Amino acid sequence: MDAWTMFWGWLLVIVLLVYAFLAIVITIGGFFDVKMMFTTMVEQHKERMTDDE
């Protein structure tokens, strides 16, 4: 019975570490995507302003 407890304990730790790693990677990637989106929006806004003149 002790082996199963150890197995599930380690499995839980591994799964939580993988989840934490993925959460960090996705958060960092999302930050850069949002930053790029705002940069693109500003550039498009500037282009429209010059086209209107």
mmCIF file with all atom_site columns, N, CA and C in Angstrom, residues 16-53:
data_model
loop_
_atom_site.group_PDB
_atom_site.id
_atom_site.type_symbol
_atom_site.label_atom_id
_atom_site.label_alt_id
_atom_site.label_comp_id
_atom_site.label_asym_id
_atom_site.label_entity_id
_atom_site.label_seq_id
_atom_site.pdbx_PDB_ins_code
_atom_site.Cartn_x
_atom_site.Cartn_y
_atom_site.Cartn_z
_atom_site.occupancy
_atom_site.B_iso_or_equiv
_atom_site.pdbx_formal_charge
_atom_site.auth_seq_id
_atom_site.auth_comp_id
_atom_site.auth_asym_id
_atom_site.auth_atom_id
_atom_site.pdbx_PDB_model_num
ATOM 1   N N  . LEU A 1 16 ? 1.735  18.736 -11.176 1.00 0.00 ? 16 LEU A N  1
ATOM 2   C CA . LEU A 1 16 ? 1.665  20.132 -10.740 1.00 0.00 ? 16 LEU A CA 1
ATOM 3   C C  . LEU A 1 16 ? 2.838  20.950 -11.273 1.00 0.00 ? 16 LEU A C  1
ATOM 4   N N  . LEU A 1 17 ? 4.022  20.355 -11.323 1.00 0.00 ? 17 LEU A N  1
ATOM 5   C CA . LEU A 1 17 ? 5.177  21.058 -11.881 1.00 0.00 ? 17 LEU A CA 1
ATOM 6   C C  . LEU A 1 17 ? 5.004  21.322 -13.375 1.00 0.00 ? 17 LEU A C  1
ATOM 7   N N  . VAL A 1 18 ? 4.508  20.330 -14.099 1.00 0.00 ? 18 VAL A N  1
ATOM 8   C CA . VAL A 1 18 ? 4.261  20.515 -15.530 1.00 0.00 ? 18 VAL A CA 1
ATOM 9   C C  . VAL A 1 18 ? 3.205  21.593 -15.746 1.00 0.00 ? 18 VAL A C  1
ATOM 10  N N  . TYR A 1 19 ? 2.151  21.574 -14.950 1.00 0.00 ? 19 TYR A N  1
ATOM 11  C CA . TYR A 1 19 ? 1.096  22.578 -15.061 1.00 0.00 ? 19 TYR A CA 1
ATOM 12  C C  . TYR A 1 19 ? 1.649  23.975 -14.778 1.00 0.00 ? 19 TYR A C  1
ATOM 13  N N  . ALA A 1 20 ? 2.459  24.106 -13.742 1.00 0.00 ? 20 ALA A N  1
ATOM 14  C CA . ALA A 1 20 ? 3.040  25.408 -13.405 1.00 0.00 ? 20 ALA A CA 1
ATOM 15  C C  . ALA A 1 20 ? 3.948  25.897 -14.527 1.00 0.00 ? 20 ALA A C  1
ATOM 16  N N  . PHE A 1 21 ? 4.751  24.998 -15.084 1.00 0.00 ? 21 PHE A N  1
ATOM 17  C CA . PHE A 1 21 ? 5.635  25.364 -16.195 1.00 0.00 ? 21 PHE A CA 1
ATOM 18  C C  . PHE A 1 21 ? 4.831  25.841 -17.396 1.00 0.00 ? 21 PHE A C  1
ATOM 19  N N  . LEU A 1 22 ? 3.795  25.101 -17.756 1.00 0.00 ? 22 LEU A N  1
ATOM 20  C CA . LEU A 1 22 ? 2.961  25.498 -18.891 1.00 0.00 ? 22 LEU A CA 1
ATOM 21  C C  . LEU A 1 22 ? 2.252  26.824 -18.636 1.00 0.00 ? 22 LEU A C  1
ATOM 22  N N  . ALA A 1 23 ? 1.790  27.037 -17.428 1.00 0.00 ? 23 ALA A N  1
ATOM 23  C CA . ALA A 1 23 ? 1.125  28.300 -17.098 1.00 0.00 ? 23 ALA A CA 1
ATOM 24  C C  . ALA A 1 23 ? 2.081  29.472 -17.268 1.00 0.00 ? 23 ALA A C  1
ATOM 25  N N  . ILE A 1 24 ? 3.326  29.300 -16.853 1.00 0.00 ? 24 ILE A N  1
ATOM 26  C CA . ILE A 1 24 ? 4.318  30.371 -16.999 1.00 0.00 ? 24 ILE A CA 1
ATOM 27  C C  . ILE A 1 24 ? 4.632  30.618 -18.467 1.00 0.00 ? 24 ILE A C  1
ATOM 28  N N  . VAL A 1 25 ? 4.852  29.558 -19.233 1.00 0.00 ? 25 VAL A N  1
ATOM 29  C CA . VAL A 1 25 ? 5.174  29.700 -20.654 1.00 0.00 ? 25 VAL A CA 1
ATOM 30  C C  . VAL A 1 25 ? 4.026  30.368 -21.403 1.00 0.00 ? 25 VAL A C  1
ATOM 31  N N  . ILE A 1 26 ? 2.803  29.955 -21.141 1.00 0.00 ? 26 ILE A N  1
ATOM 32  C CA . ILE A 1 26 ? 1.643  30.528 -21.822 1.00 0.00 ? 26 ILE A CA 1
ATOM 33  C C  . ILE A 1 26 ? 1.449  31.985 -21.424 1.00 0.00 ? 26 ILE A C  1
ATOM 34  N N  . THR A 1 27 ? 1.696  32.320 -20.166 1.00 0.00 ? 27 THR A N  1
ATOM 35  C CA . THR A 1 27 ? 1.568  33.706 -19.716 1.00 0.00 ? 27 THR A CA 1
ATOM 36  C C  . THR A 1 27 ? 2.592  34.597 -20.404 1.00 0.00 ? 27 THR A C  1
ATOM 37  N N  . ILE A 1 28 ? 3.830  34.145 -20.484 1.00 0.00 ? 28 ILE A N  1
ATOM 38  C CA . ILE A 1 28 ? 4.872  34.935 -21.145 1.00 0.00 ? 28 ILE A CA 1
ATOM 39  C C  . ILE A 1 28 ? 4.559  35.080 -22.631 1.00 0.00 ? 28 ILE A C  1
ATOM 40  N N  . GLY A 1 29 ? 4.173  33.996 -23.277 1.00 0.00 ? 29 GLY A N  1
ATOM 41  C CA . GLY A 1 29 ? 3.810  34.062 -24.694 1.00 0.00 ? 29 GLY A CA 1
ATOM 42  C C  . GLY A 1 29 ? 2.629  34.978 -24.937 1.00 0.00 ? 29 GLY A C  1
ATOM 43  N N  . GLY A 1 30 ? 1.642  34.925 -24.071 1.00 0.00 ? 30 GLY A N  1
ATOM 44  C CA . GLY A 1 30 ? 0.475  35.794 -24.198 1.00 0.00 ? 30 GLY A CA 1
ATOM 45  C C  . GLY A 1 30 ? 0.839  37.252 -24.028 1.00 0.00 ? 30 GLY A C  1
ATOM 46  N N  . PHE A 1 31 ? 1.755  37.547 -23.110 1.00 0.00 ? 31 PHE A N  1
ATOM 47  C CA . PHE A 1 31 ? 2.202  38.924 -22.913 1.00 0.00 ? 31 PHE A CA 1
ATOM 48  C C  . PHE A 1 31 ? 2.811  39.474 -24.196 1.00 0.00 ? 31 PHE A C  1
ATOM 49  N N  . PHE A 1 32 ? 3.683  38.694 -24.831 1.00 0.00 ? 32 PHE A N  1
ATOM 50  C CA . PHE A 1 32 ? 4.313  39.164 -26.062 1.00 0.00 ? 32 PHE A CA 1
ATOM 51  C C  . PHE A 1 32 ? 3.303  39.263 -27.204 1.00 0.00 ? 32 PHE A C  1
ATOM 52  N N  . ASP A 1 33 ? 2.317  38.382 -27.250 1.00 0.00 ? 33 ASP A N  1
ATOM 53  C CA . ASP A 1 33 ? 1.273  38.474 -28.269 1.00 0.00 ? 33 ASP A CA 1
ATOM 54  C C  . ASP A 1 33 ? 0.450  39.744 -28.106 1.00 0.00 ? 33 ASP A C  1
ATOM 55  N N  . VAL A 1 34 ? 0.095  40.081 -26.878 1.00 0.00 ? 34 VAL A N  1
ATOM 56  C CA . VAL A 1 34 ? -0.681 41.300 -26.628 1.00 0.00 ? 34 VAL A CA 1
ATOM 57  C C  . VAL A 1 34 ? 0.156  42.528 -26.963 1.00 0.00 ? 34 VAL A C  1
ATOM 58  N N  . LYS A 1 35 ? 1.432  42.499 -26.608 1.00 0.00 ? 35 LYS A N  1
ATOM 59  C CA . LYS A 1 35 ? 2.328  43.613 -26.931 1.00 0.00 ? 35 LYS A CA 1
ATOM 60  C C  . LYS A 1 35 ? 2.413  43.808 -28.442 1.00 0.00 ? 35 LYS A C  1
ATOM 61  N N  . MET A 1 36 ? 2.547  42.711 -29.196 1.00 0.00 ? 36 MET A N  1
ATOM 62  C CA . MET A 1 36 ? 2.611  42.793 -30.650 1.00 0.00 ? 36 MET A CA 1
ATOM 63  C C  . MET A 1 36 ? 1.284  43.292 -31.220 1.00 0.00 ? 36 MET A C  1
ATOM 64  N N  . MET A 1 37 ? 0.175  42.866 -30.634 1.00 0.00 ? 37 MET A N  1
ATOM 65  C CA . MET A 1 37 ? -1.140 43.296 -31.101 1.00 0.00 ? 37 MET A CA 1
ATOM 66  C C  . MET A 1 37 ? -1.288 44.807 -30.953 1.00 0.00 ? 37 MET A C  1
ATOM 67  N N  . PHE A 1 38 ? -0.899 45.353 -29.802 1.00 0.00 ? 38 PHE A N  1
ATOM 68  C CA . PHE A 1 38 ? -1.012 46.792 -29.597 1.00 0.00 ? 38 PHE A CA 1
ATOM 69  C C  . PHE A 1 38 ? -0.076 47.561 -30.525 1.00 0.00 ? 38 PHE A C  1
ATOM 70  N N  . THR A 1 39 ? 1.114  47.033 -30.778 1.00 0.00 ? 39 THR A N  1
ATOM 71  C CA . THR A 1 39 ? 2.038  47.675 -31.712 1.00 0.00 ? 39 THR A CA 1
ATOM 72  C C  . THR A 1 39 ? 1.431  47.715 -33.107 1.00 0.00 ? 39 THR A C  1
ATOM 73  N N  . THR A 1 40 ? 0.832  46.625 -33.535 1.00 0.00 ? 40 THR A N  1
ATOM 74  C CA . THR A 1 40 ? 0.191  46.567 -34.845 1.00 0.00 ? 40 THR A CA 1
ATOM 75  C C  . THR A 1 40 ? -0.989 47.526 -34.917 1.00 0.00 ? 40 THR A C  1
ATOM 76  N N  . MET A 1 41 ? -1.762 47.610 -33.846 1.00 0.00 ? 41 MET A N  1
ATOM 77  C CA . MET A 1 41 ? -2.906 48.524 -33.832 1.00 0.00 ? 41 MET A CA 1
ATOM 78  C C  . MET A 1 41 ? -2.455 49.974 -33.952 1.00 0.00 ? 41 MET A C  1
ATOM 79  N N  . VAL A 1 42 ? -1.387 50.338 -33.273 1.00 0.00 ? 42 VAL A N  1
ATOM 80  C CA . VAL A 1 42 ? -0.873 51.711 -33.348 1.00 0.00 ? 42 VAL A CA 1
ATOM 81  C C  . VAL A 1 42 ? -0.388 52.005 -34.763 1.00 0.00 ? 42 VAL A C  1
ATOM 82  N N  . GLU A 1 43 ? 0.328  51.062 -35.373 1.00 0.00 ? 43 GLU A N  1
ATOM 83  C CA . GLU A 1 43 ? 0.812  51.260 -36.739 1.00 0.00 ? 43 GLU A CA 1
ATOM 84  C C  . GLU A 1 43 ? -0.347 51.407 -37.717 1.00 0.00 ? 43 GLU A C  1
ATOM 85  N N  . GLN A 1 44 ? -1.372 50.584 -37.586 1.00 0.00 ? 44 GLN A N  1
ATOM 86  C CA . GLN A 1 44 ? -2.528 50.684 -38.472 1.00 0.00 ? 44 GLN A CA 1
ATOM 87  C C  . GLN A 1 44 ? -3.263 51.995 -38.266 1.00 0.00 ? 44 GLN A C  1
ATOM 88  N N  . HIS A 1 45 ? -3.342 52.451 -37.035 1.00 0.00 ? 45 HIS A N  1
ATOM 89  C CA . HIS A 1 45 ? -4.002 53.724 -36.745 1.00 0.00 ? 45 HIS A CA 1
ATOM 90  C C  . HIS A 1 45 ? -3.232 54.875 -37.394 1.00 0.00 ? 45 HIS A C  1
ATOM 91  N N  . LYS A 1 46 ? -1.905 54.835 -37.314 1.00 0.00 ? 46 LYS A N  1
ATOM 92  C CA . LYS A 1 46 ? -1.086 55.877 -37.935 1.00 0.00 ? 46 LYS A CA 1
ATOM 93  C C  . LYS A 1 46 ? -1.255 55.865 -39.453 1.00 0.00 ? 46 LYS A C  1
ATOM 94  N N  . GLU A 1 47 ? -1.314 54.666 -40.049 1.00 0.00 ? 47 GLU A N  1
ATOM 95  C CA . GLU A 1 47 ? -1.499 54.560 -41.500 1.00 0.00 ? 47 GLU A CA 1
ATOM 96  C C  . GLU A 1 47 ? -2.843 55.138 -41.921 1.00 0.00 ? 47 GLU A C  1
ATOM 97  N N  . ARG A 1 48 ? -3.885 54.871 -41.171 1.00 0.00 ? 48 ARG A N  1
ATOM 98  C CA . ARG A 1 48 ? -5.208 55.400 -41.504 1.00 0.00 ? 48 ARG A CA 1
ATOM 99  C C  . ARG A 1 48 ? -5.249 56.909 -41.367 1.00 0.00 ? 48 ARG A C  1
ATOM 100 N N  . MET A 1 49 ? -4.553 57.431 -40.369 1.00 0.00 ? 49 MET A N  1
ATOM 101 C CA . MET A 1 49 ? -4.538 58.878 -40.170 1.00 0.00 ? 49 MET A CA 1
ATOM 102 C C  . MET A 1 49 ? -3.827 59.569 -41.329 1.00 0.00 ? 49 MET A C  1
ATOM 103 N N  . THR A 1 50 ? -2.755 58.963 -41.855 1.00 0.00 ? 50 THR A N  1
ATOM 104 C CA . THR A 1 50 ? -2.047 59.575 -42.982 1.00 0.00 ? 50 THR A CA 1
ATOM 105 C C  . THR A 1 50 ? -2.828 59.382 -44.277 1.00 0.00 ? 50 THR A C  1
ATOM 106 N N  . ASP A 1 51 ? -3.590 58.300 -44.401 1.00 0.00 ? 51 ASP A N  1
ATOM 107 C CA . ASP A 1 51 ? -4.401 58.075 -45.598 1.00 0.00 ? 51 ASP A CA 1
ATOM 108 C C  . ASP A 1 51 ? -5.562 59.060 -45.674 1.00 0.00 ? 51 ASP A C  1
ATOM 109 N N  . ASP A 1 52 ? -6.084 59.475 -44.540 1.00 0.00 ? 52 ASP A N  1
ATOM 110 C CA . ASP A 1 52 ? -7.220 60.392 -44.514 1.00 0.00 ? 52 ASP A CA 1
ATOM 111 C C  . ASP A 1 52 ? -6.824 61.800 -44.921 1.00 0.00 ? 52 ASP A C  1
ATOM 112 N N  . GLU A 1 53 ? -5.558 62.143 -44.786 1.00 0.00 ? 53 GLU A N  1
ATOM 113 C CA . GLU A 1 53 ? -5.124 63.514 -45.083 1.00 0.00 ? 53 GLU A CA 1
ATOM 114 C C  . GLU A 1 53 ? -4.870 63.736 -46.518 1.00 0.00 ? 53 GLU A C  1
#
